[in-house]
Tab-separated table of C-alpha atoms in Angstrom:
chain	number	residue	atom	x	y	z
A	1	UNK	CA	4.550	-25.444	50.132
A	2	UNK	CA	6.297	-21.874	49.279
A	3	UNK	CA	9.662	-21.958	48.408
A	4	UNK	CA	12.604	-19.805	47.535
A	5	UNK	CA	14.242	-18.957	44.478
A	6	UNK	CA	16.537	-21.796	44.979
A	7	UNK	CA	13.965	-24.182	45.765
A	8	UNK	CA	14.621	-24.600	49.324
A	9	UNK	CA	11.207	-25.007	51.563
A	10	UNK	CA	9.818	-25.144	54.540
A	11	UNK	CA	7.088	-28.061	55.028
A	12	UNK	CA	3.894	-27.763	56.993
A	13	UNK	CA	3.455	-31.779	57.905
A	14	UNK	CA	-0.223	-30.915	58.492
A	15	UNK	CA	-0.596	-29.185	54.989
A	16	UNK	CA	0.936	-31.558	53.212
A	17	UNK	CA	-1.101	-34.384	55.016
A	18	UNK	CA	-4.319	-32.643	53.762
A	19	UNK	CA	-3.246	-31.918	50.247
A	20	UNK	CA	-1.810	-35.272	49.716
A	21	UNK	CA	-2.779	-37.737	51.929
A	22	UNK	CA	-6.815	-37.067	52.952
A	23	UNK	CA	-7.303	-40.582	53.165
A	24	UNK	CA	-4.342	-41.107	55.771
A	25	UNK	CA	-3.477	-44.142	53.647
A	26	UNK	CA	0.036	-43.261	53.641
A	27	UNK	CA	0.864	-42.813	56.753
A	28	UNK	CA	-1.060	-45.435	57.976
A	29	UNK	CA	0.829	-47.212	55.412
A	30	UNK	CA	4.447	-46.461	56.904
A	31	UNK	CA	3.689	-45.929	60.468
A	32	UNK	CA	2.695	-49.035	61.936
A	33	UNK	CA	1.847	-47.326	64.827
A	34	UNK	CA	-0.742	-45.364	63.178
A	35	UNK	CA	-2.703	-48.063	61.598
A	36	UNK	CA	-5.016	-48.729	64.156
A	37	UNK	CA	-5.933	-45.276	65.601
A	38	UNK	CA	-9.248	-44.188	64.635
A	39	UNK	CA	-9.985	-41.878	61.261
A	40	UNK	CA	-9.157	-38.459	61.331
A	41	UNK	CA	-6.757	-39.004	64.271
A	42	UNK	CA	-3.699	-40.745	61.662
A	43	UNK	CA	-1.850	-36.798	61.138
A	44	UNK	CA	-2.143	-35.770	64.714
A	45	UNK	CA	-2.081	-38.883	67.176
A	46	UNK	CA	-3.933	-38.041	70.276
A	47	UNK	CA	-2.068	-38.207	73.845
A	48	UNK	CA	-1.558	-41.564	75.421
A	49	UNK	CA	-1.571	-43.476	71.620
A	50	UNK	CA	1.408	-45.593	70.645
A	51	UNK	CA	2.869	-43.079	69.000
A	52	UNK	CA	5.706	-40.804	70.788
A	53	UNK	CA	5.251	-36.698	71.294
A	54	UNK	CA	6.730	-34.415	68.607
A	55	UNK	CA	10.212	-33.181	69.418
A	56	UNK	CA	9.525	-29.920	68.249
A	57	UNK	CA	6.435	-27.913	68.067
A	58	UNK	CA	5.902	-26.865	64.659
A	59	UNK	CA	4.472	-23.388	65.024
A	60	UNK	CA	7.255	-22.354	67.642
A	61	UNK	CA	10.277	-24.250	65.351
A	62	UNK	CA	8.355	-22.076	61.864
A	63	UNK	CA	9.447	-18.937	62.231
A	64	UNK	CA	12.877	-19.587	63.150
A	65	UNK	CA	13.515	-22.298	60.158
A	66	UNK	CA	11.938	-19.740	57.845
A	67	UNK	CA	14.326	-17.086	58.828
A	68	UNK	CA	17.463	-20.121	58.013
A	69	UNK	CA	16.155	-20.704	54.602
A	70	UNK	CA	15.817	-17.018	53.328
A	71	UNK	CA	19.160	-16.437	54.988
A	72	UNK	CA	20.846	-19.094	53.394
A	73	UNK	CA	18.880	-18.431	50.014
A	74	UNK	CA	20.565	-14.951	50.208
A	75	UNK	CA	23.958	-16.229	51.431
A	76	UNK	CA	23.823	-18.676	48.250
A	77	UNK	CA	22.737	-16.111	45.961
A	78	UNK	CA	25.426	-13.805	46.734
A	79	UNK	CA	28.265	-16.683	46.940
A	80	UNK	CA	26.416	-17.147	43.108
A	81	UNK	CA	27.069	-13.476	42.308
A	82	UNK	CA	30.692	-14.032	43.304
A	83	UNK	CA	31.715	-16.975	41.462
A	84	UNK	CA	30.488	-15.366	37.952
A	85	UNK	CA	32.209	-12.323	38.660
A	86	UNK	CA	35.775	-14.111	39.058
A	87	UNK	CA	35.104	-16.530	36.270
């Protein structure tokens, strides 16, 4: 995942899941309701599994968290700039 300066990120779930976990072992591992969907379907549980609907849709909720962590990356950096001029 891309970061900022400070190190703050925004996650995909779904790029992480295919970097990291290919095998869906993980998940399967700490999701109990995951374990016995079929493979491939572990990252993104169909409709009508076990498992509940997301409470935010990623690409909609993106953008906008995005925008927070540059902001707050700038806020910081400035608040930074501050405290070394007044030491």
């Amino acid at each position: 995942a891309k970061g900022t300066s400070t190190g703050d990120a925004v996650f995909d779930p779904w790029e992480q899941a295919k970097q990291y976990d290919r095998s869906e072992a993980y998940v399967r591992c700490w999701v109990p309701e995951l374990r016995d969907l079929p493979s491939g379907q572990a990252h993104w549980p169909p409709a009508g599994s076990h498992y509940p609907s997301p409470l935010a849709e990623y690409a909609f909720q993106y953008p906008e968290a995005s925008k927070r962590v540059r902001t707050s990356d700038k806020e910081a950096n400035v608040s930074r700039a501050e405290d070394v001029e007044h030491s």
